[in-house]
Short mmCIF file of C-alpha atoms and ligand atoms in Angstrom, two decimals:
data_model
loop_
_atom_site.label_atom_id
_atom_site.label_comp_id
_atom_site.label_asym_id
_atom_site.label_seq_id
_atom_site.Cartn_x
_atom_site.Cartn_y
_atom_site.Cartn_z
CA MET A 179 -4.94 -19.56 -15.58
CA ALA A 180 -5.33 -23.27 -16.40
CA ASP A 181 -1.64 -23.58 -17.29
CA TYR A 182 -0.64 -22.65 -13.79
CA ARG A 183 -2.35 -25.49 -11.92
CA GLU A 184 0.80 -27.55 -11.71
CA MET A 185 2.70 -24.58 -10.33
CA TRP A 186 0.03 -23.88 -7.71
CA GLN A 187 0.03 -27.55 -6.75
CA SER A 188 3.78 -27.42 -6.27
CA LEU A 189 3.19 -24.52 -3.88
CA ASP A 190 0.90 -26.73 -1.81
CA MET A 191 -2.19 -24.64 -2.47
CA ASP A 192 -5.81 -25.61 -1.93
CA LEU A 193 -6.73 -25.67 -5.61
CA GLU A 194 -10.46 -26.08 -5.18
CA LYS A 195 -10.76 -23.13 -2.86
CA HIS A 196 -8.35 -21.13 -4.97
CA ASP A 197 -10.62 -21.71 -8.00
CA GLN A 198 -13.42 -19.98 -6.09
CA LEU A 199 -11.19 -16.96 -5.54
CA CYS A 200 -10.14 -16.89 -9.21
CA GLU A 201 -13.80 -16.87 -10.22
CA ILE A 202 -14.60 -13.71 -8.26
CA LEU A 203 -11.65 -11.49 -9.16
CA PRO A 204 -12.05 -10.93 -12.93
CA GLN A 205 -15.70 -9.88 -12.58
CA PHE A 206 -14.88 -7.64 -9.61
CA TYR A 207 -11.98 -6.01 -11.47
CA GLY A 208 -14.02 -5.62 -14.63
CA ASP A 209 -16.88 -3.88 -12.80
CA ILE A 210 -14.63 -1.51 -10.92
CA TYR A 211 -11.78 -0.83 -13.34
CA LEU A 212 -12.64 -1.72 -16.91
CA SER A 213 -15.93 0.18 -16.68
CA GLN A 214 -14.04 3.49 -16.40
CA GLU A 215 -14.06 5.73 -19.46
CA ASN A 216 -11.10 7.40 -21.13
CA ARG A 217 -8.44 5.59 -19.11
CA PRO A 218 -4.80 6.21 -20.09
CA GLU A 219 -3.53 3.70 -22.69
CA ALA A 220 -0.61 2.78 -20.42
CA MET A 221 -3.05 1.36 -17.85
CA ASN A 222 -3.06 -1.74 -20.05
CA TYR A 223 0.15 -2.85 -18.36
CA TYR A 224 -1.52 -2.80 -14.92
CA ASN A 225 -4.61 -4.57 -16.32
CA PHE A 226 -2.26 -7.26 -17.53
CA VAL A 227 -0.48 -7.47 -14.16
CA VAL A 228 -3.82 -7.94 -12.39
CA SER A 229 -4.94 -10.57 -14.90
CA GLU A 230 -1.70 -12.46 -14.14
CA VAL A 231 -1.62 -11.69 -10.42
CA HIS A 232 -1.57 -15.38 -9.47
CA GLY A 233 0.08 -16.45 -12.73
CA LEU A 234 3.09 -14.84 -14.36
CA ARG A 235 4.44 -13.01 -11.31
CA ILE A 236 4.26 -16.22 -9.28
CA LYS A 237 6.02 -18.05 -12.10
CA GLU A 238 8.79 -15.45 -11.88
CA LEU A 239 9.03 -15.97 -8.11
CA CYS A 240 9.24 -19.75 -8.63
CA GLU A 241 12.05 -19.22 -11.13
CA HIS A 242 13.92 -16.95 -8.73
CA ARG A 243 13.66 -19.64 -6.09
CA LYS A 244 14.86 -22.32 -8.49
CA ASN A 245 17.88 -20.11 -9.11
CA GLY A 246 18.58 -19.95 -5.38
CA LYS A 247 17.00 -16.58 -4.61
CA LYS A 248 14.80 -16.21 -1.53
CA VAL A 249 11.38 -14.59 -1.43
CA ILE A 250 10.57 -12.39 1.57
CA GLY A 251 7.00 -11.35 2.46
CA THR A 252 6.29 -8.10 4.29
CA PHE A 253 3.26 -6.35 5.81
CA CYS A 254 4.38 -2.87 6.66
CA VAL A 255 6.08 0.02 4.90
CA PHE A 256 8.59 0.24 7.77
CA VAL A 257 10.36 -2.93 6.63
CA PRO A 258 13.24 -1.70 4.47
CA ASP A 259 13.02 -3.16 0.96
CA GLU A 260 16.57 -1.91 0.38
CA VAL A 261 17.92 -4.58 2.74
CA ILE A 262 15.91 -7.36 1.07
CA ASN A 263 17.13 -6.31 -2.36
CA ALA A 264 20.74 -5.93 -1.21
CA ALA A 265 20.65 -9.53 0.06
CA GLY A 266 19.75 -10.66 -3.46
CA ALA A 267 16.24 -11.59 -2.31
CA VAL A 268 12.85 -10.58 -3.70
CA GLY A 269 10.38 -8.69 -1.51
CA VAL A 270 6.60 -8.98 -1.83
CA GLY A 271 3.88 -7.15 0.09
CA LEU A 272 1.45 -9.61 1.66
CA CYS A 273 -1.30 -7.57 3.31
CA GLY A 274 -4.67 -9.19 2.60
CA GLY A 275 -7.29 -6.91 1.06
CA SER A 276 -10.03 -9.40 0.24
CA GLU A 277 -13.15 -10.36 2.13
CA PHE A 278 -12.66 -13.86 0.72
CA TRP A 279 -9.93 -14.58 3.29
CA GLU A 280 -11.67 -13.21 6.38
CA PRO A 281 -13.67 -16.32 7.38
CA ASP A 282 -10.47 -18.38 7.47
CA GLY A 283 -8.77 -15.69 9.55
CA GLU A 284 -11.74 -15.75 11.94
CA LYS A 285 -11.19 -19.46 12.56
CA ILE A 286 -8.18 -18.59 14.69
CA LEU A 287 -8.42 -14.86 15.43
CA PRO A 288 -11.10 -12.98 17.37
CA ARG A 289 -13.88 -11.71 15.10
CA ASN A 290 -13.31 -8.18 16.33
CA THR A 291 -9.89 -8.00 14.68
CA CYS A 292 -9.06 -5.62 11.83
CA PRO A 293 -9.97 -7.13 8.42
CA LEU A 294 -6.45 -6.56 7.15
CA VAL A 295 -5.03 -8.83 9.84
CA LYS A 296 -7.82 -11.41 9.50
CA ALA A 297 -7.49 -11.54 5.71
CA SER A 298 -3.68 -11.80 5.86
CA VAL A 299 -3.79 -14.69 8.30
CA GLY A 300 -6.71 -16.27 6.41
CA ALA A 301 -4.78 -16.04 3.13
CA LYS A 302 -2.01 -18.15 4.66
CA ILE A 303 -4.03 -20.74 6.52
CA SER A 304 -6.44 -21.30 3.61
CA GLY A 305 -3.53 -22.02 1.27
CA THR A 306 -5.07 -19.81 -1.41
CA CYS A 307 -2.47 -17.04 -1.72
CA PRO A 308 0.42 -18.07 -3.96
CA TYR A 309 2.51 -15.14 -2.69
CA PHE A 310 2.37 -16.44 0.87
CA GLN A 311 3.10 -19.93 -0.44
CA SER A 312 6.17 -18.63 -2.30
CA CYS A 313 7.75 -16.99 0.75
CA ASP A 314 10.84 -18.38 2.46
CA LEU A 315 10.42 -15.91 5.32
CA ILE A 316 7.88 -13.33 6.34
CA VAL A 317 8.75 -10.17 8.23
CA GLY A 318 6.38 -8.84 10.84
CA GLU A 319 6.75 -5.74 12.94
CA THR A 320 5.53 -4.45 16.29
CA THR A 321 3.04 -1.86 15.10
CA CYS A 322 -0.52 -2.52 16.26
CA ASP A 323 -1.52 -5.22 18.77
CA GLY A 324 -3.55 -7.16 16.18
CA LYS A 325 -0.55 -7.63 13.92
CA LYS A 326 1.90 -8.20 16.78
CA LYS A 327 -0.06 -11.16 18.12
CA ALA A 328 -0.83 -12.50 14.64
CA TRP A 329 2.90 -13.10 14.01
CA GLU A 330 2.98 -15.63 16.84
CA ILE A 331 0.19 -17.58 15.14
CA LEU A 332 1.61 -17.26 11.63
CA ASN A 333 4.93 -18.52 12.93
CA GLU A 334 3.27 -21.92 13.33
CA TYR A 335 2.79 -22.00 9.54
CA ILE A 336 5.82 -20.18 8.14
CA PRO A 337 9.09 -18.75 9.53
CA VAL A 338 8.56 -15.19 10.80
CA HIS A 339 11.13 -12.54 11.67
CA VAL A 340 9.72 -9.68 13.75
CA MET A 341 11.25 -6.22 13.68
CA ASP A 342 10.73 -4.30 16.91
CA LEU A 343 9.46 -0.93 15.71
CA PRO A 344 9.65 1.78 18.38
CA GLN A 345 6.44 3.72 19.05
CA MET A 346 8.14 7.07 19.66
CA LYS A 347 10.63 9.05 17.61
CA ARG A 348 13.29 10.11 20.08
CA GLU A 349 17.03 9.82 19.43
CA LYS A 350 17.17 6.55 21.40
CA ASP A 351 14.34 5.16 19.24
CA ASN A 352 16.31 5.98 16.10
CA ILE A 353 19.32 4.12 17.55
CA HIS A 354 17.06 1.20 18.41
CA TRP A 355 15.67 1.08 14.85
CA GLN A 356 19.21 1.10 13.45
CA ASP A 357 19.90 -1.94 15.65
CA GLU A 358 16.77 -3.65 14.31
CA ILE A 359 17.91 -2.99 10.73
CA LYS A 360 21.30 -4.50 11.60
CA MET A 361 19.60 -7.61 13.01
CA PHE A 362 17.47 -7.83 9.86
CA ILE A 363 20.64 -7.63 7.75
CA ARG A 364 22.19 -10.49 9.72
CA LYS A 365 19.00 -12.53 9.41
CA LEU A 366 18.87 -12.13 5.64
CA GLU A 367 22.60 -12.76 5.22
CA LYS A 368 22.15 -16.06 7.02
CA LEU A 369 19.05 -17.00 5.04
CA THR A 370 20.40 -16.08 1.61
CA GLY A 371 24.09 -16.83 2.14
CA ASN A 372 24.83 -13.40 0.61
CA LYS A 373 26.82 -10.73 2.39
CA ILE A 374 25.28 -7.28 2.31
CA THR A 375 28.01 -4.82 1.34
CA GLU A 376 28.24 -1.03 1.01
CA GLU A 377 28.03 -1.53 -2.76
CA SER A 378 25.00 -3.81 -2.77
CA LEU A 379 23.18 -1.60 -0.27
CA ALA A 380 24.07 1.57 -2.19
CA GLN A 381 22.66 0.05 -5.40
CA SER A 382 19.49 -1.03 -3.63
CA ILE A 383 19.02 2.38 -2.01
CA LYS A 384 19.22 3.94 -5.49
CA LEU A 385 16.75 1.43 -6.93
CA ILE A 386 14.13 1.81 -4.21
CA ASN A 387 14.55 5.61 -4.32
CA LYS A 388 13.84 5.41 -8.05
CA ARG A 389 10.62 3.57 -7.32
CA ARG A 390 9.71 6.33 -4.86
CA LYS A 391 10.53 8.98 -7.43
CA VAL A 392 8.31 7.46 -10.10
CA LEU A 393 5.42 7.20 -7.65
CA ALA A 394 6.00 10.83 -6.68
CA ARG A 395 5.91 11.69 -10.42
CA LEU A 396 2.59 9.86 -10.75
CA TYR A 397 1.17 11.69 -7.73
CA ASN A 398 2.45 14.98 -9.08
CA ALA A 399 0.26 14.51 -12.16
CA ARG A 400 -2.72 14.35 -9.80
CA LYS A 401 -2.10 17.92 -8.69
CA ALA A 402 -3.21 19.15 -12.12
CA ASP A 403 -6.41 21.10 -12.50
CA LYS A 404 -7.71 18.60 -15.02
CA LEU A 405 -7.10 15.15 -13.61
CA PRO A 406 -5.44 12.88 -16.19
CA ILE A 407 -6.03 9.71 -14.16
CA SER A 408 -8.63 8.48 -11.69
CA GLY A 409 -7.84 7.94 -8.03
CA LYS A 410 -8.83 4.29 -8.46
CA ASP A 411 -6.16 3.79 -11.11
CA ALA A 412 -3.53 5.58 -9.03
CA LEU A 413 -4.39 3.37 -6.05
CA LEU A 414 -4.04 0.24 -8.17
CA ILE A 415 -0.59 1.33 -9.34
CA SER A 416 0.57 1.88 -5.74
CA GLN A 417 -0.77 -1.54 -4.75
CA ILE A 418 1.06 -3.19 -7.66
CA ALA A 419 4.32 -1.47 -6.63
CA PHE A 420 4.36 -3.74 -3.56
CA TYR A 421 4.83 -6.94 -5.52
CA ASP A 422 5.92 -6.17 -9.08
CA ASP A 423 9.55 -6.42 -10.14
CA PRO A 424 10.90 -2.95 -9.13
CA LYS A 425 12.86 -2.26 -12.36
CA ARG A 426 9.95 -3.19 -14.62
CA PHE A 427 7.53 -1.25 -12.42
CA ILE A 428 9.70 1.87 -12.63
CA GLU A 429 9.96 1.61 -16.42
CA LYS A 430 6.24 1.04 -16.97
CA THR A 431 5.17 3.73 -14.52
CA ASN A 432 7.49 6.25 -16.16
CA GLU A 433 5.83 5.42 -19.48
CA LEU A 434 2.44 6.03 -17.90
CA CYS A 435 3.66 9.35 -16.46
CA ASP A 436 4.81 10.47 -19.93
CA GLU A 437 1.27 9.88 -21.13
CA LEU A 438 -0.26 11.64 -18.12
CA GLU A 439 1.94 14.68 -18.60
CA LYS A 440 0.86 14.87 -22.25
CA ARG A 441 -2.74 14.64 -21.12
CA ILE A 442 -2.17 17.55 -18.76
CA GLU A 443 -0.65 19.61 -21.60
CA ASN A 444 -3.69 18.83 -23.76
CA GLY A 445 -6.18 19.45 -20.95
CA VAL A 446 -7.54 15.87 -20.97
CA SER A 447 -9.44 14.97 -17.82
CA VAL A 448 -11.16 11.80 -16.64
CA PHE A 449 -13.61 13.79 -14.52
CA LYS A 450 -16.07 16.49 -15.43
CA GLU A 451 -15.14 20.02 -14.48
CA GLY A 452 -15.92 21.00 -10.91
CA THR A 453 -15.83 17.45 -9.50
CA PRO A 454 -14.93 17.76 -5.79
CA ARG A 455 -11.27 16.83 -5.21
CA ILE A 456 -10.83 14.46 -2.30
CA LEU A 457 -7.82 13.69 -0.13
CA VAL A 458 -8.15 10.22 1.44
CA THR A 459 -6.26 9.66 4.68
CA GLY A 460 -6.05 6.68 7.01
CA THR A 461 -5.41 2.97 7.00
CA PRO A 462 -3.82 1.18 4.04
CA MET A 463 -5.88 -0.37 1.24
CA ALA A 464 -4.33 -3.70 0.33
CA ILE A 465 -5.12 -5.16 -3.07
CA PRO A 466 -7.98 -5.82 -3.99
CA ASN A 467 -9.52 -3.32 -1.58
CA TRP A 468 -10.78 -0.69 -4.04
CA LYS A 469 -14.07 -0.18 -2.25
CA LEU A 470 -13.81 3.36 -0.90
CA HIS A 471 -12.22 4.83 -4.04
CA HIS A 472 -14.87 3.17 -6.17
CA ILE A 473 -17.69 4.55 -4.03
CA ILE A 474 -16.16 8.05 -3.98
CA GLU A 475 -15.65 8.12 -7.73
CA THR A 476 -19.13 6.82 -8.52
CA SER A 477 -20.76 9.28 -6.08
CA GLY A 478 -19.52 12.51 -7.62
CA GLY A 479 -15.99 12.84 -6.17
CA ALA A 480 -12.44 12.40 -7.47
CA VAL A 481 -9.61 11.13 -5.27
CA VAL A 482 -6.52 13.30 -5.81
CA CYS A 483 -4.20 11.90 -3.14
CA GLU A 484 -3.93 9.23 -0.46
CA GLU A 485 -2.16 10.00 2.80
CA THR A 486 -1.90 6.28 3.53
CA CYS A 487 0.66 3.48 3.37
CA THR A 488 -0.68 2.54 -0.06
CA GLY A 489 -0.16 6.19 -0.98
CA SER A 490 2.16 8.99 0.10
CA ARG A 491 3.65 7.22 3.13
CA TYR A 492 5.09 4.59 0.80
CA PHE A 493 7.09 6.96 -1.38
CA GLU A 494 7.62 10.28 0.40
CA ASN A 495 11.17 11.12 1.57
CA LEU A 496 14.18 9.49 -0.08
CA VAL A 497 17.01 7.61 1.62
CA ASP A 498 20.22 9.67 1.54
CA GLU A 499 22.34 8.18 -1.25
CA ASP A 500 25.59 9.84 -0.14
CA ALA A 501 26.23 7.66 2.91
CA LYS A 502 29.48 5.75 2.31
CA THR A 503 29.91 3.22 5.11
CA LEU A 504 27.47 0.47 6.03
CA ASP A 505 26.83 2.15 9.40
CA ASP A 506 26.03 5.47 7.72
CA GLN A 507 23.75 3.73 5.22
CA ILE A 508 21.88 2.05 8.07
CA LYS A 509 21.55 5.43 9.79
CA ALA A 510 20.24 6.92 6.52
CA LEU A 511 17.68 4.10 6.29
CA ALA A 512 16.57 4.60 9.90
CA ASP A 513 16.24 8.36 9.35
CA ARG A 514 14.06 7.93 6.28
CA TYR A 515 11.86 5.19 7.68
CA LEU A 516 11.30 6.83 11.05
CA ASN A 517 9.90 9.79 9.15
CA ILE A 518 6.81 7.75 8.27
CA ASN A 519 3.86 9.05 10.24
CA CYS A 520 1.89 5.94 11.23
CA ALA A 521 -0.79 6.21 13.92
CA CYS A 522 1.01 3.54 15.95
CA PHE A 523 3.42 6.34 17.03
CA THR A 524 2.84 8.73 19.89
CA PRO A 525 2.74 11.62 19.47
CA ASN A 526 2.03 11.61 15.74
CA SER A 527 1.58 15.28 14.93
CA GLY A 528 3.65 14.87 11.75
CA ARG A 529 0.68 13.10 10.18
CA ILE A 530 -1.56 16.11 10.79
CA ASP A 531 1.05 18.37 9.16
CA ASP A 532 1.18 15.98 6.19
CA ILE A 533 -2.61 15.94 5.75
CA ILE A 534 -2.77 19.74 5.74
CA LYS A 535 0.24 19.96 3.40
CA TYR A 536 -1.24 17.48 0.92
CA TYR A 537 -4.66 19.08 1.12
CA LYS A 538 -3.08 22.31 -0.09
CA GLU A 539 -0.65 20.79 -2.60
CA TYR A 540 -3.32 18.70 -4.33
CA ARG A 541 -5.85 21.52 -4.03
CA ALA A 542 -8.36 19.22 -2.40
CA ASP A 543 -11.85 20.36 -1.48
CA GLY A 544 -12.36 17.90 1.36
CA VAL A 545 -10.85 15.03 3.32
CA VAL A 546 -12.23 11.50 3.69
CA TYR A 547 -10.77 9.89 6.81
CA PHE A 548 -10.79 6.15 6.24
CA THR A 549 -10.37 3.56 8.92
CA LEU A 550 -10.78 -0.19 8.88
CA PRO A 551 -13.01 -1.53 11.69
CA PHE A 552 -11.19 -2.36 14.94
CA CYS A 553 -8.14 -0.27 14.01
CA GLN A 554 -7.84 1.56 17.30
CA THR A 555 -4.84 3.69 16.46
CA TYR A 556 -6.32 5.29 13.34
CA ALA A 557 -9.84 5.55 14.80
CA THR A 558 -8.54 7.24 17.95
CA GLU A 559 -6.28 9.58 16.02
CA PHE A 560 -9.33 10.94 14.17
CA LYS A 561 -10.11 13.34 17.01
CA LYS A 562 -6.74 15.12 16.83
CA VAL A 563 -6.87 15.21 13.03
CA LYS A 564 -10.42 16.56 12.98
CA ASP A 565 -9.65 19.27 15.57
CA ALA A 566 -6.67 20.43 13.49
CA LEU A 567 -8.64 20.36 10.21
CA ASP A 568 -11.56 22.24 11.79
CA LYS A 569 -9.12 24.97 12.82
CA GLU A 570 -7.91 25.22 9.23
CA GLY A 571 -11.48 25.23 7.89
CA ILE A 572 -10.92 21.92 6.06
CA PRO A 573 -14.06 19.75 5.72
CA VAL A 574 -13.59 16.15 6.81
CA ILE A 575 -15.79 13.07 7.02
CA MET A 576 -14.91 9.81 8.79
CA ILE A 577 -15.75 6.54 7.05
CA GLU A 578 -15.14 3.36 8.99
CA THR A 579 -15.65 0.37 6.77
CA GLY A 580 -14.36 -3.13 6.12
CA TYR A 581 -14.07 -5.20 2.97
CA SER A 582 -17.71 -6.32 2.64
CA LEU A 583 -19.85 -4.33 0.20
CA GLN A 584 -22.90 -4.57 2.43
CA ASP A 585 -22.61 -0.98 3.66
CA ALA A 586 -21.74 0.47 0.22
CA GLY A 587 -25.17 2.08 -0.25
CA GLN A 588 -25.05 3.76 3.13
CA ILE A 589 -21.54 5.11 2.53
CA LYS A 590 -22.59 6.38 -0.88
CA THR A 591 -25.47 8.34 0.64
CA ARG A 592 -23.18 9.93 3.23
CA LEU A 593 -20.53 10.80 0.68
CA GLU A 594 -23.03 12.28 -1.77
CA ALA A 595 -24.25 14.62 0.98
CA PHE A 596 -20.62 15.49 1.84
CA PHE A 597 -19.75 16.28 -1.79
CA GLU A 598 -22.87 18.41 -2.14
CA MET A 599 -21.75 20.39 0.89
CA LEU A 600 -18.27 20.81 -0.67
CA GLU A 601 -19.82 22.10 -3.89
CA THR A 602 -21.98 24.58 -1.98
CA ASN A 603 -18.85 25.77 -0.13
CA LYS A 604 -17.08 26.23 -3.44
CA GLN A 605 -19.92 28.20 -4.98
CA ALA A 606 -20.10 30.37 -1.89
CA ALA A 607 -16.33 31.04 -2.07
CA ILE A 608 -16.63 32.00 -5.77
CA SER A 609 -19.48 34.45 -5.17
CA GLU A 610 -17.73 36.10 -2.21
S1 BJ8 B 226 3.06 2.04 8.82
S2 BJ8 B 226 -0.54 1.88 8.77
S3 BJ8 B 226 1.52 -0.49 7.02
S4 BJ8 B 226 1.31 -0.47 10.64
S5 BJ8 B 226 -3.15 -3.83 10.65
S6 BJ8 B 226 -2.48 -0.59 12.04
S7 BJ8 B 226 -5.16 -1.08 9.75
S8 BJ8 B 226 -5.33 -2.51 12.99
S9 BJ8 B 226 -1.61 -1.52 8.64
FE1 BJ8 B 226 0.04 -0.28 8.81
FE2 BJ8 B 226 2.70 -0.15 8.88
FE3 BJ8 B 226 1.23 1.69 10.13
FE4 BJ8 B 226 1.33 1.65 7.50
FE5 BJ8 B 226 -4.72 -0.67 11.89
FE6 BJ8 B 226 -5.19 -3.03 10.85
FE7 BJ8 B 226 -3.17 -2.68 12.51
FE8 BJ8 B 226 -2.98 -1.65 10.14
#
């Protein structure tokens, strides 16, 4: 990383503090990821991406900027990457997933704010996130109150464009979201000096759909009886999708899927037979938040699917590629995006349908409902989800936890008991 100091300096970063962050990450990654046995060979690409997370990718962003391209930071899967790409700009996901940034966030936000918001704001104000430092514009959205108010503060440090996301899914809300996409198009055209045309948008729709398709292919491999990849690795790949170059990501992830499909043919599994299969649902896990998956997979469970924004909500449903005019393309975008079932919507029964659907498709044995502390929407929605799962006879456990590892032992004990119960259920079903 030593070679990059000049680059980081040019991005106005706090180098001393950034050194502290760089010291923690390799050890953390090594303990969680490199300790796994029998990982697919193709995971080497993602290991490399993580080792260069503040290096090579940032160098690429700097080069794009030197060549006149703009870098746009986003925080929510509702912000259409297709528009960013069609404007000739580069999109990067900015949600903070590290405890390291929380104290800085707490300097200006209430302590009882969700860690994702605190870490995102802290990453900017501490000057230790080169992605934030590389952005020409960040795009916020009106989802939860914590984020909504954070944009006003972040706007003092960096230009922010806020998209007004409706909280219901009626026809008038769809029309409103189309309007917001149009405003976003105008904003990016002004910023980049590039006109977004039917052709450029059509190409971008195809590209981002391809990224969705490769993620769907990866997730499909996780439906196999013998799991060819750990949930931790799958989570990492989804997290990397948010900031890697889309074309390279698609190519590398297809290569990985080839290997996974061969593993399935040959019956290779990374878990011992009978390991309880877990569907995780809830709030997003921004990189490097690997905590829950790591605890699950070192406590006797295997994560087979995530109904989260760093999981299925990111790639499910494609944008219609047949729309010909700009207006129809915008409508196609609004239709696809408003199909995402985030707890900030009311009602949000589509999410319950998704959880039950994925539970069956991935042949899960139980559901772990994950929520970050102070996330009211997801915490409150637990009741409706639990009632529906109880009716279906689907076991579920709620885990509310932040980024600190302090409660890891306690969570492990609870999960071990949950997995034991799932195994007993399974045995009982077999002997019936
Ligand atoms: S579409 S889940 S990415 S808003 S920041 S709501 S955890 S209190 S992230 Fe999200 Fe878009 Fe919805 Fe997905 Fe809760 Fe924290 Fe708010 Fe959060």
